[in-house]
XYZ file of C-alpha atoms in Angstrom:
746
model
C 58.906 -14.523 -8.789
C 60.231 -11.008 -6.608
C 59.944 -10.698 -3.303
C 56.882 -9.104 -3.010
C 54.985 -11.285 -4.860
C 56.542 -14.664 -2.746
C 55.480 -12.576 0.204
C 51.794 -12.084 -0.961
C 51.940 -16.267 -1.944
C 52.587 -16.727 1.763
C 50.511 -14.561 3.510
C 47.421 -16.421 1.659
C 48.404 -19.651 2.601
C 46.885 -18.157 6.214
C 43.812 -17.214 4.799
C 40.591 -19.357 5.677
C 39.211 -19.004 2.373
C 41.360 -19.374 0.719
C 42.171 -23.276 2.408
C 43.162 -26.165 0.235
C 43.032 -24.018 -3.040
C 45.542 -25.436 -5.682
C 49.010 -24.337 -5.795
C 48.824 -22.656 -9.452
C 45.910 -20.796 -8.094
C 47.124 -19.676 -4.850
C 50.047 -18.610 -7.235
C 48.860 -16.707 -9.479
C 46.576 -15.025 -7.225
C 49.265 -13.705 -5.950
C 51.197 -12.761 -8.720
C 48.044 -10.774 -9.472
C 48.072 -8.870 -6.581
C 49.524 -4.995 -5.909
C 50.578 -4.659 -2.015
C 48.750 -1.646 -0.294
C 49.881 -0.406 2.803
C 47.698 2.073 5.141
C 48.255 3.556 8.041
C 46.156 3.403 11.303
C 42.936 5.768 10.197
C 43.410 5.315 6.595
C 40.584 4.516 4.460
C 40.792 2.286 2.230
C 37.443 2.272 1.103
C 34.295 4.590 0.888
C 30.896 3.652 0.998
C 29.150 3.664 -1.886
C 31.976 4.237 -4.369
C 32.220 1.919 -7.472
C 33.731 -1.593 -6.008
C 36.835 -3.183 -8.793
C 39.524 -4.662 -6.024
C 38.826 -7.119 -3.627
C 41.732 -6.796 -0.703
C 43.163 -10.012 1.108
C 44.186 -8.915 4.837
C 48.103 -10.248 5.453
C 48.518 -7.957 9.092
C 46.926 -5.473 10.696
C 43.616 -4.547 12.163
C 40.866 -3.173 9.642
C 37.183 -2.083 10.882
C 34.034 -2.020 7.887
C 31.312 0.948 9.032
C 28.570 2.583 8.047
C 28.048 6.052 7.430
C 24.088 7.567 7.534
C 24.312 11.695 7.830
C 22.946 12.826 10.869
C 23.751 9.286 13.369
C 27.582 8.350 14.446
C 29.054 5.727 12.743
C 28.192 2.042 12.830
C 31.102 -0.037 13.130
C 29.354 -3.521 10.856
C 32.625 -5.768 11.943
C 36.319 -5.890 13.246
C 38.544 -7.701 10.432
C 42.072 -9.393 11.363
C 44.645 -10.813 9.134
C 43.241 -13.633 6.785
C 40.488 -11.888 6.284
C 38.609 -10.587 2.981
C 37.610 -7.160 2.340
C 35.731 -5.854 -0.668
C 34.568 -8.846 -2.168
C 30.782 -7.881 -2.160
C 30.901 -4.729 -4.425
C 32.892 -6.585 -6.785
C 31.270 -10.462 -7.123
C 27.701 -8.429 -7.298
C 28.709 -5.184 -8.381
C 27.413 -2.009 -8.028
C 28.525 -0.034 -4.713
C 30.456 -0.364 -1.746
C 27.693 -0.845 1.366
C 30.383 -0.503 3.351
C 33.506 2.349 3.947
C 36.802 0.384 5.640
C 39.139 2.365 7.078
C 42.529 0.932 9.127
C 42.520 0.856 13.018
C 45.983 -0.284 13.191
C 48.854 -0.357 10.692
C 48.167 -3.096 7.936
C 49.447 -4.088 4.820
C 47.155 -5.919 2.253
C 46.733 -7.632 -0.876
C 45.029 -6.014 -3.874
C 43.330 -7.613 -7.029
C 41.559 -6.644 -10.102
C 38.575 -7.968 -11.105
C 39.486 -8.455 -13.893
C 41.950 -10.674 -12.808
C 40.188 -12.327 -10.619
C 37.393 -12.973 -13.433
C 39.431 -14.773 -15.006
C 41.124 -16.837 -11.861
C 37.459 -18.202 -12.028
C 37.093 -19.296 -15.522
C 40.398 -21.816 -14.103
C 39.150 -22.121 -10.716
C 35.492 -22.416 -10.155
C 35.393 -22.957 -6.429
C 37.060 -20.146 -6.101
C 34.527 -18.364 -7.513
C 31.630 -19.661 -5.366
C 33.576 -18.997 -2.315
C 33.450 -15.958 -3.011
C 29.724 -16.226 -3.966
C 29.157 -17.346 -0.483
C 31.144 -15.273 1.217
C 29.781 -12.251 -0.749
C 25.634 -13.865 0.398
C 27.344 -13.466 4.206
C 28.659 -10.207 4.102
C 25.166 -8.811 2.406
C 23.265 -10.795 5.508
C 24.885 -8.984 7.687
C 25.356 -5.625 6.199
C 21.583 -5.757 6.054
C 20.441 -7.043 10.033
C 23.018 -4.198 11.574
C 21.383 -1.421 8.945
C 18.349 -2.690 11.397
C 19.224 -2.770 14.340
C 21.358 0.321 14.181
C 17.714 1.793 12.695
C 16.393 0.381 15.466
C 18.556 0.629 18.635
C 20.935 3.459 17.888
C 25.018 2.937 17.203
C 25.537 -0.722 18.082
C 29.125 -3.355 18.980
C 29.749 -5.009 16.125
C 30.185 -8.118 19.046
C 26.069 -7.523 19.602
C 25.232 -7.859 15.443
C 27.595 -10.701 16.276
C 25.965 -12.613 18.664
C 22.410 -12.250 16.807
C 24.247 -13.183 14.074
C 24.446 -16.861 15.399
C 21.474 -16.802 17.606
C 19.449 -16.013 13.531
C 18.110 -18.363 10.725
C 18.075 -17.200 7.936
C 14.601 -17.924 6.089
C 13.572 -17.605 1.772
C 10.369 -16.892 1.082
C 9.490 -17.023 -3.134
C 6.481 -14.930 -4.312
C 3.164 -16.352 -2.457
C 4.995 -18.104 -0.199
C 3.699 -18.986 3.230
C 6.116 -17.482 6.546
C 2.846 -18.537 9.127
C -0.669 -18.990 8.912
C -3.162 -17.270 11.031
C -3.479 -19.406 14.576
C 0.109 -21.212 14.353
C 2.509 -20.596 17.804
C 3.683 -17.651 18.153
C 7.605 -19.532 18.149
C 9.981 -16.697 16.649
C 9.617 -13.059 15.477
C 11.695 -12.624 12.384
C 13.394 -9.551 10.537
C 12.392 -8.514 7.320
C 16.358 -7.932 4.846
C 14.900 -7.622 1.877
C 11.251 -8.774 -0.065
C 8.362 -7.783 0.884
C 5.007 -9.381 3.808
C 1.112 -9.307 4.057
C -0.493 -9.703 6.611
C -4.057 -10.691 6.107
C -6.810 -12.325 8.510
C -9.095 -14.431 7.603
C -12.338 -12.909 8.582
C -14.156 -17.181 7.633
C -15.909 -16.174 4.157
C -14.196 -15.906 1.153
C -11.113 -13.878 0.671
C -9.548 -11.752 3.781
C -8.437 -8.584 5.367
C -5.207 -7.233 4.337
C -3.898 -5.718 7.343
C 0.087 -4.425 6.341
C 2.124 -4.729 4.243
C 6.112 -4.363 6.163
C 8.792 -3.417 4.466
C 12.450 -3.573 4.830
C 14.062 -3.491 8.125
C 10.411 -4.297 9.698
C 9.161 -6.833 12.216
C 6.692 -9.321 12.456
C 5.526 -12.308 14.760
C 6.681 -10.068 18.366
C 3.414 -9.829 19.943
C 2.644 -13.241 19.400
C 6.042 -13.905 21.062
C 6.049 -12.255 23.845
C 2.938 -12.942 24.479
C 3.396 -16.471 24.064
C -0.699 -16.952 22.123
C -1.384 -17.881 18.552
C -0.552 -16.215 15.865
C -3.736 -13.602 14.894
C -3.119 -13.111 11.236
C -1.346 -15.088 8.617
C 1.670 -13.214 6.836
C 2.984 -13.728 3.514
C 5.737 -13.556 0.389
C 4.700 -10.263 -1.883
C 7.954 -10.608 -3.639
C 11.127 -12.330 -2.810
C 11.950 -12.277 0.533
C 15.112 -12.922 2.924
C 13.948 -12.733 7.129
C 16.659 -13.435 9.893
C 14.201 -15.479 12.462
C 14.742 -15.191 16.398
C 13.151 -17.995 18.239
C 11.747 -17.529 21.411
C 15.212 -19.325 23.264
C 17.452 -17.587 21.225
C 15.512 -13.834 21.667
C 15.405 -15.291 25.633
C 18.984 -15.160 25.427
C 19.647 -11.799 23.645
C 17.180 -9.575 25.047
C 18.746 -10.915 28.770
C 22.626 -9.810 27.611
C 20.932 -6.632 25.509
C 17.771 -5.578 28.184
C 18.070 -2.383 26.055
C 17.121 -4.538 22.878
C 14.198 -5.408 25.362
C 12.688 -1.876 26.535
C 12.999 -0.955 22.037
C 11.672 -4.181 21.571
C 8.109 -3.557 24.812
C 7.797 0.018 23.399
C 6.823 -1.484 19.574
C 4.562 -3.901 21.110
C 2.641 -0.810 22.795
C 2.511 0.873 19.510
C 0.987 -2.130 17.867
C -0.522 -3.607 20.054
C -2.609 0.228 20.416
C -2.836 -0.126 16.733
C -4.494 -3.545 16.615
C -7.068 -2.613 19.208
C -7.936 0.598 17.573
C -8.163 -1.421 13.878
C -6.543 1.914 12.706
C -2.817 -0.521 11.052
C -2.201 1.001 8.286
C 0.358 0.213 5.087
C 4.323 0.336 6.602
C 6.512 3.091 5.033
C 9.082 1.406 3.096
C 10.435 1.640 -0.637
C 7.746 -0.468 -3.406
C 8.337 -2.328 -6.483
C 5.839 -1.742 -9.023
C 5.393 -4.411 -12.233
C 3.931 -2.720 -15.481
C 3.041 -6.190 -17.579
C 1.385 -5.712 -21.308
C -1.538 -7.866 -21.319
C -0.884 -8.334 -24.945
C 1.929 -7.858 -26.695
C 1.112 -4.585 -29.173
C 0.038 -2.840 -25.545
C 2.487 0.260 -25.351
C 4.250 0.589 -21.602
C 6.242 3.091 -22.794
C 4.594 6.050 -22.760
C 1.840 5.139 -19.942
C 5.829 3.818 -18.378
C 7.566 7.483 -18.248
C 4.650 9.092 -17.165
C 3.941 6.979 -14.283
C 7.163 7.450 -12.759
C 6.882 11.318 -13.452
C 3.871 11.839 -11.749
C 5.337 9.524 -8.673
C 8.595 11.267 -8.622
C 6.353 14.228 -7.019
C 5.508 12.319 -4.343
C 9.188 10.597 -3.916
C 12.194 9.051 -5.884
C 11.535 6.849 -8.305
C 13.508 4.927 -11.621
C 12.396 3.402 -14.279
C 13.588 -0.784 -14.978
C 13.365 -1.985 -18.147
C 15.430 -5.394 -20.124
C 17.160 -2.500 -21.158
C 18.741 -0.168 -18.717
C 19.131 -3.618 -16.249
C 21.352 -4.941 -18.707
C 23.315 -1.891 -19.277
C 23.859 -1.216 -15.559
C 24.778 -4.888 -14.844
C 27.156 -4.870 -18.247
C 25.448 -8.740 -19.087
C 22.040 -10.212 -19.562
C 19.095 -10.786 -17.234
C 19.811 -13.864 -15.224
C 17.393 -16.936 -15.287
C 15.068 -17.507 -12.977
C 15.789 -19.162 -9.537
C 19.393 -18.232 -10.335
C 21.472 -18.490 -7.206
C 24.890 -17.956 -8.975
C 26.591 -14.222 -8.899
C 24.700 -13.493 -11.747
C 21.675 -14.012 -9.395
C 23.748 -12.641 -6.443
C 24.797 -9.271 -8.561
C 20.984 -8.846 -9.307
C 19.233 -8.609 -6.056
C 22.833 -6.477 -4.842
C 22.465 -3.968 -7.490
C 17.969 -4.159 -6.660
C 18.929 -3.910 -3.111
C 20.881 -0.627 -4.021
C 17.738 1.101 -6.463
C 15.458 0.079 -3.500
C 17.533 1.566 -0.924
C 18.059 4.774 -3.104
C 14.036 5.330 -4.470
C 11.187 5.807 -2.559
C 9.553 3.648 -5.773
C 10.933 1.388 -9.063
C 8.589 0.338 -11.896
C 9.615 -2.582 -13.282
C 8.066 -2.323 -17.684
C 8.153 -6.215 -18.277
C 8.771 -7.568 -22.162
C 5.627 -7.613 -24.741
C 6.607 -11.869 -24.346
C 7.594 -13.944 -21.129
C 11.462 -13.351 -20.254
C 13.628 -13.992 -17.467
C 13.316 -10.292 -17.490
C 9.329 -10.058 -16.738
C 10.231 -13.139 -14.244
C 12.384 -11.153 -12.106
C 10.496 -7.681 -12.354
C 6.430 -10.055 -11.970
C 8.695 -11.372 -8.980
C 9.875 -8.313 -7.336
C 6.275 -6.314 -7.866
C 4.342 -5.544 -4.879
C 2.145 -5.036 -7.078
C 1.604 -5.906 -10.310
C -0.144 -3.613 -12.915
C -2.030 -5.456 -16.107
C -2.065 -2.803 -19.314
C -4.913 -2.783 -21.178
C -6.008 -1.213 -24.730
C -9.286 -0.769 -23.090
C -10.993 -0.618 -27.244
C -9.695 -4.265 -27.473
C -10.648 -7.470 -27.280
C -11.331 -8.475 -23.137
C -9.251 -12.297 -23.200
C -6.034 -12.008 -21.296
C -3.691 -12.444 -23.935
C -0.170 -15.269 -23.765
C 2.303 -13.289 -21.354
C -0.697 -12.621 -18.909
C -2.620 -16.329 -19.213
C 0.849 -17.836 -17.689
C 1.470 -15.355 -15.085
C -1.596 -15.983 -14.480
C -1.948 -19.369 -14.301
C 1.292 -19.523 -12.331
C -0.927 -17.486 -9.169
C -3.360 -19.860 -9.578
C -1.342 -22.011 -7.341
C -0.131 -19.641 -4.461
C -0.532 -16.162 -3.979
C -0.511 -13.049 -6.407
C 0.274 -10.315 -5.761
C -1.573 -7.904 -5.720
C -3.037 -7.240 -9.576
C -4.527 -4.056 -11.339
C -5.734 -3.551 -14.391
C -5.669 -0.251 -15.583
C -7.616 -0.139 -19.007
C -5.854 2.721 -21.491
C -8.554 4.767 -23.582
C -8.470 7.511 -26.207
C -7.721 10.901 -25.622
C -11.122 12.333 -24.908
C -13.430 9.601 -24.208
C -16.577 10.473 -22.832
C -17.528 7.004 -20.381
C -15.302 3.733 -20.111
C -18.192 1.408 -21.293
C -17.711 -2.422 -20.222
C -15.441 -2.834 -18.492
C -16.817 -5.846 -16.607
C -16.473 -7.912 -19.739
C -12.499 -7.075 -18.554
C -12.550 -7.606 -14.487
C -15.123 -10.936 -15.564
C -11.942 -12.686 -17.752
C -9.346 -12.683 -15.354
C -9.002 -12.789 -11.109
C -7.604 -8.589 -10.149
C -8.481 -7.024 -7.409
C -9.376 -3.697 -8.918
C -9.201 -1.800 -11.955
C -7.947 1.749 -12.426
C -9.028 3.705 -15.969
C -7.136 6.090 -17.795
C -7.449 8.332 -20.202
C -3.888 8.951 -22.854
C -2.247 11.709 -22.322
C -4.931 13.725 -19.526
C -2.019 14.673 -16.177
C -5.593 14.281 -13.709
C -6.278 10.140 -14.801
C -1.920 9.574 -14.341
C -1.508 11.251 -11.024
C -4.360 9.137 -9.720
C -3.807 6.166 -10.959
C 0.192 6.933 -9.334
C -1.664 7.793 -6.232
C -4.225 4.926 -5.532
C -0.636 1.914 -7.188
C 2.018 3.989 -4.570
C -0.743 3.772 -1.733
C -1.370 7.385 -1.550
C -5.288 7.810 -2.559
C -7.844 10.801 -0.990
C -10.791 8.416 -0.844
C -14.277 11.039 -0.010
C -17.020 9.202 2.110
C -19.678 10.990 2.202
C -22.394 10.137 4.696
C -26.743 10.497 4.406
C -29.325 13.174 4.904
C -31.573 13.441 2.418
C -31.379 17.210 1.013
C -29.084 17.743 3.661
C -26.672 16.320 1.327
C -25.937 19.173 -0.758
C -23.556 20.008 1.272
C -21.377 17.910 -0.484
C -21.292 19.775 -3.606
C -19.654 22.868 -1.699
C -17.027 20.055 -0.572
C -16.518 19.192 -3.405
C -15.818 22.910 -4.765
C -14.053 23.712 -1.638
C -11.719 20.202 -3.211
C -11.328 21.444 -6.125
C -10.043 25.001 -5.645
C -7.432 23.775 -2.948
C -6.062 21.550 -5.923
C -7.241 18.082 -3.445
C -7.520 15.688 -5.427
C -10.416 13.303 -5.521
C -9.414 9.417 -6.136
C -11.818 6.542 -4.862
C -15.223 7.890 -3.929
C -17.984 6.433 -1.742
C -21.232 7.385 0.256
C -24.475 5.908 1.737
C -27.759 7.195 0.632
C -28.426 11.003 -0.075
C -24.576 10.837 0.147
C -24.228 7.277 -2.860
C -26.258 9.884 -5.274
C -23.717 12.937 -4.654
C -20.665 10.603 -5.454
C -21.992 8.958 -8.225
C -21.208 12.707 -9.752
C -17.612 13.289 -9.614
C -17.372 9.416 -10.066
C -18.335 9.582 -13.690
C -16.793 13.469 -14.324
C -18.496 16.041 -13.020
C -16.714 18.896 -11.165
C -19.144 20.938 -8.235
C -20.551 23.543 -10.937
C -22.436 20.585 -12.765
C -23.226 18.588 -10.600
C -25.501 21.587 -8.350
C -26.669 22.581 -12.160
C -27.772 18.974 -13.303
C -28.544 17.256 -9.322
C -31.042 20.567 -8.442
C -34.278 18.878 -10.021
C -34.049 15.096 -10.515
C -34.612 14.679 -7.436
C -36.514 17.305 -6.138
C -40.124 15.820 -5.895
C -39.799 12.207 -5.530
C -42.741 11.437 -3.085
C -45.579 9.040 -5.024
C -48.103 8.659 -1.565
C -49.966 5.651 -2.629
C -51.335 3.842 0.386
C -49.308 3.120 3.287
C -49.303 -0.178 3.459
C -45.984 -1.189 1.886
C -44.613 2.000 2.712
C -45.695 6.339 2.241
C -44.767 6.482 -1.237
C -44.841 4.032 -5.340
C -41.562 4.653 -5.352
C -42.053 4.973 -8.930
C -40.840 8.211 -8.970
C -37.898 7.994 -7.598
C -37.116 4.910 -9.307
C -37.672 7.010 -12.605
C -35.377 10.116 -11.516
C -32.257 7.670 -10.944
C -32.390 5.923 -14.073
C -33.324 9.447 -16.140
C -30.308 10.626 -14.331
C -27.764 7.362 -14.360
C -28.799 6.366 -17.426
C -27.669 2.737 -18.040
C -24.513 3.002 -16.500
C -22.657 0.101 -14.667
C -20.170 1.430 -12.133
C -16.844 -0.047 -13.092
C -17.340 2.319 -16.022
C -17.254 5.356 -13.601
C -14.203 7.110 -14.121
C -13.228 6.739 -9.941
C -13.287 3.592 -7.845
C -17.091 3.926 -6.303
C -18.827 1.998 -4.252
C -22.328 3.099 -2.066
C -23.988 0.525 1.025
C -27.098 -0.876 0.859
C -28.806 -2.365 4.404
C -30.438 -6.694 3.717
C -33.244 -6.168 6.284
C -33.556 -10.601 5.032
C -30.279 -11.229 6.299
C -29.273 -8.003 8.723
C -26.606 -7.121 7.068
C -24.716 -4.119 4.882
C -24.232 -4.635 1.437
C -21.325 -2.812 0.181
C -22.709 -1.863 -3.889
C -19.556 -1.662 -5.844
C -19.989 -3.208 -9.417
C -23.644 -3.937 -11.750
C -25.784 -1.203 -12.524
C -25.291 2.230 -11.081
C -29.384 3.039 -11.201
C -29.975 -0.476 -9.100
C -27.389 0.434 -6.856
C -28.724 4.433 -6.203
C -31.702 2.880 -5.971
C -31.782 0.957 -2.796
C -29.362 3.352 -1.070
C -31.716 5.718 -0.929
C -34.694 3.486 0.010
C -35.815 5.004 3.193
C -37.963 1.964 5.250
C -41.107 3.080 5.448
C -41.252 5.289 3.284
C -40.020 4.334 -0.438
C -40.499 0.424 -1.090
C -37.332 -2.271 0.000
C -35.400 -3.259 -3.137
C -35.704 -7.000 -4.141
C -32.453 -8.366 -5.404
C -32.246 -12.548 -4.856
C -34.613 -12.972 -3.036
C -33.038 -10.766 -0.285
C -34.312 -7.183 0.144
C -32.477 -4.304 0.392
C -33.320 -0.425 1.690
C -31.222 2.494 2.686
C -28.296 1.828 4.085
C -28.217 4.401 6.909
C -29.634 1.489 8.590
C -26.220 0.469 9.580
C -23.731 2.429 8.482
C -24.670 5.968 7.122
C -20.952 7.110 6.919
C -19.367 4.069 5.812
C -15.423 5.673 6.860
C -14.612 1.777 7.967
C -15.007 0.046 4.230
C -13.225 3.064 2.636
C -10.176 2.691 4.711
C -10.197 -0.993 4.329
C -9.975 -0.636 0.162
C -7.154 2.538 0.753
C -5.608 1.027 4.359
C -2.920 3.619 3.774
C -3.737 6.560 1.954
C -5.955 9.358 2.327
C -9.452 8.869 4.256
C -12.010 12.547 4.100
C -15.180 12.223 5.272
C -18.042 14.294 5.309
C -21.345 13.816 7.889
C -24.215 15.638 6.919
C -26.350 14.133 9.523
C -25.875 16.280 13.445
C -25.379 14.423 16.282
C -28.801 16.428 17.981
C -31.146 16.817 15.191
C -35.521 15.920 15.716
C -35.369 18.880 18.595
C -39.321 19.697 18.967
C -40.238 23.121 19.288
C -43.033 22.951 22.157
C -43.915 20.335 24.353
C -47.048 17.514 22.980
C -48.526 14.841 24.050
C -48.424 11.408 24.056
C -51.163 10.713 22.266
C -51.438 12.629 18.939
C -54.084 13.258 15.559
C -53.145 13.082 12.409
C -56.512 14.921 12.186
C -56.439 17.306 15.168
C -52.762 18.555 13.327
C -53.755 18.713 10.281
C -55.948 21.558 11.223
C -54.189 23.745 13.532
C -51.694 23.804 10.501
C -54.385 24.803 7.759
C -55.255 27.391 10.340
C -52.702 30.109 11.571
C -53.606 31.277 15.053
C -53.369 28.353 16.334
C -50.786 27.476 19.080
C -49.778 24.277 20.861
C -46.204 22.118 20.409
C -46.387 19.351 17.102
C -44.701 17.252 17.385
C -41.871 15.882 13.817
C -43.380 15.625 10.659
C -43.128 11.345 9.955
C -40.881 11.519 6.971
C -38.321 13.561 9.795
C -38.741 10.641 12.322
C -38.389 7.865 9.862
C -35.045 9.146 8.645
C -33.873 9.743 11.648
C -34.776 6.724 12.686
C -32.818 5.061 10.342
C -29.864 6.676 10.811
C -29.866 6.700 15.567
C -27.743 3.328 14.945
C -25.644 5.048 12.074
C -24.030 7.698 14.329
C -24.001 5.640 17.164
C -21.584 3.278 15.270
C -20.133 6.773 13.361
C -18.781 7.593 16.456
C -17.080 5.042 17.022
C -15.170 4.331 14.133
C -13.920 8.189 14.114
C -12.037 6.617 18.206
C -10.518 4.313 15.521
C -8.958 6.873 13.875
C -9.872 5.475 10.672
C -10.539 8.636 8.841
C -7.401 11.721 8.162
C -10.541 14.235 8.654
C -14.038 13.801 9.235
C -15.899 17.324 8.507
C -19.533 19.243 10.202
C -21.051 21.247 7.742
C -23.614 22.843 9.708
C -27.519 22.376 7.746
C -29.477 21.167 10.733
C -31.018 24.284 9.928
C -32.512 22.590 6.477
C -34.627 19.405 6.641
C -34.154 16.957 5.161
C -36.668 17.716 1.989
C -35.778 20.537 1.313
C -34.633 20.590 -1.972
C -35.489 24.053 -2.202
C -32.179 25.587 -0.396
C -29.657 22.614 -2.106
C -27.884 26.065 -3.377
C -27.931 27.380 0.384
C -26.934 24.707 1.549
C -24.126 23.263 -1.028
C -22.774 27.113 -0.025
C -22.845 26.294 4.225
C -21.087 23.075 2.887
C -18.645 24.958 0.578
C -17.881 28.393 3.455
C -17.923 25.658 6.680
C -15.395 23.232 4.828
C -13.158 25.532 2.911
C -10.330 26.436 5.912
C -10.040 23.216 7.301
C -10.034 21.331 4.260
C -6.722 23.771 3.501
C -5.000 23.309 6.502
C -5.709 19.849 6.549
C -3.458 19.533 3.343
C -0.628 22.344 4.055
C -0.273 20.635 7.500
C 0.071 16.397 4.757
C 1.948 18.186 2.609
C 4.714 19.838 5.271
C 4.749 15.661 6.828
C 5.103 14.099 3.665
C 5.897 16.787 1.121
C 5.450 14.305 -1.868
C 2.768 13.546 -0.789
């Protein structure tokens, strides 16, 4: 044994990690080491470099720190004799998570990964200890990264204190962190994974309030206010958290008042968002998994096109079983693996999420360890199907759906692939009824516009357009659609009320602005078939025939764009969101102006014009597009239906009719019955509209000045459409360019 080897052997006996290991293991470790000598300030390893050696500190002091452009170095931990350095990159694979430099002159022993692998086979205890140390270091690195981003550069002693006070929580996908109504006894720091915050509305289903990404906290409001949990939080995918109890939080804020100030500021923002109802999905990396409904579905073409589209929004990586195995140099570990292979995969994925905005996993065509991992890591699962095939779930899909039946599933999107040139989707309802999905998207093979829409919807960057009711004034919507087309503003989902619902359905069918103006001029011009006013002024046959002639037998699910329209339920005094079933029936309900057209009978209830309760359903669109952009077009002015001159409290219809036949007659004429009914219809929702605007649920609300035209002035459709275009184009252009400046990928 050389003098260096003897010195190394003696030095290793004082390393806590190696305590009680057999003498042959220590001797083999010393024999395989080389000595490294540093002077103060020397760099041992650099963050993001490949790691193939670990180091044991024999003499001297070092520090591990993270580097980030524009920020001072964040020291993670101080290291001294007996400490081990660099084990995380060697055991977990991938790159160094931190840089290490000497604070004083130091001597270290370095051992290569190949030597370690030989030793591990002879002494599994050494492998286990290094794996456990790697896991602790990874948690500490993630915790330090959170603290530095939240509070700026901090002393390692602060990290030590938080680490001692924290308890570590691991959640599998679908596990609940806490329920609505639970005591607010702790806050949680999400170190990896993703959480979803939902509110139980007291009815079937729940409302999604926000998604929480790595480096965010949850539970702090209830902790500080001593209130019950106001929402339920669960893991969308496998997640790791640090838990700080109320007592631990109190101790830490007592020692570090600056931290309390930062938390207080965060609370103020969260409370403001909550009171305004405007909390959005939070930023962070997003993982998508493409899963074939049947083995013969070709995923790779769609995956490549989707990645290209996502790259225009942010850095994206495509992960397949082959690419990940090549990167890790081995096969994918089985589900639930907690050994070094599982740690290596977790660390490698953590690196990808740090460097990319989006990860796209492509599952195998059949069940495998890789498919299980891909789904477990996904924030959103895309079930991909050939739209011309059998809609029944295939074996892989059935296994996934069965597993999710006993727990919360990730967000499930059904992607229906259509042949190029498909005119209109068909039978989507059969696909929806055969499986439990949150939404669906239609994609034509090779259609860049469809792929772009899919990318924006699944990444949370969709543009949703809301069109308000207003009779003939709704032709202004056509002008807004024309402006969007010219400016390149995509419309990814759309909805509306009354005439707004009609004009929303047309682009959802795939019609452009010019086609809409050309095709909609005549069908809705003369729809009043007057009848004795026992139920309504009009019999409703003419408007029903016009709607059915235009929209045919289309189902809402078969529209190219996600679509909804609003109706009001007279029976139950509630609004109805119509997003499935026959489109013509939904349109007929949403235009049923009370007193003018008969209400629509549906399952024992009576439905009328949705403008009665929500003429500009911004809130409905925001619920469906929580993190994307919401545009709204309001064609109902706040001040409307003024009289040109005074008139008395008693009005004779016969006298008014005679006066209108006499060109020389003078006197104030009150508004007509149709105008009064229409304005009365939207009065409540005009008031509600102001509340919705104050909640900032829309990114932009346009107000085309079309009040000079009457509600039934359908002969002026081209002039109204032109006014909508002229009044909105500059405002849309400014908004779109400003959005691009705020987020270049938007």
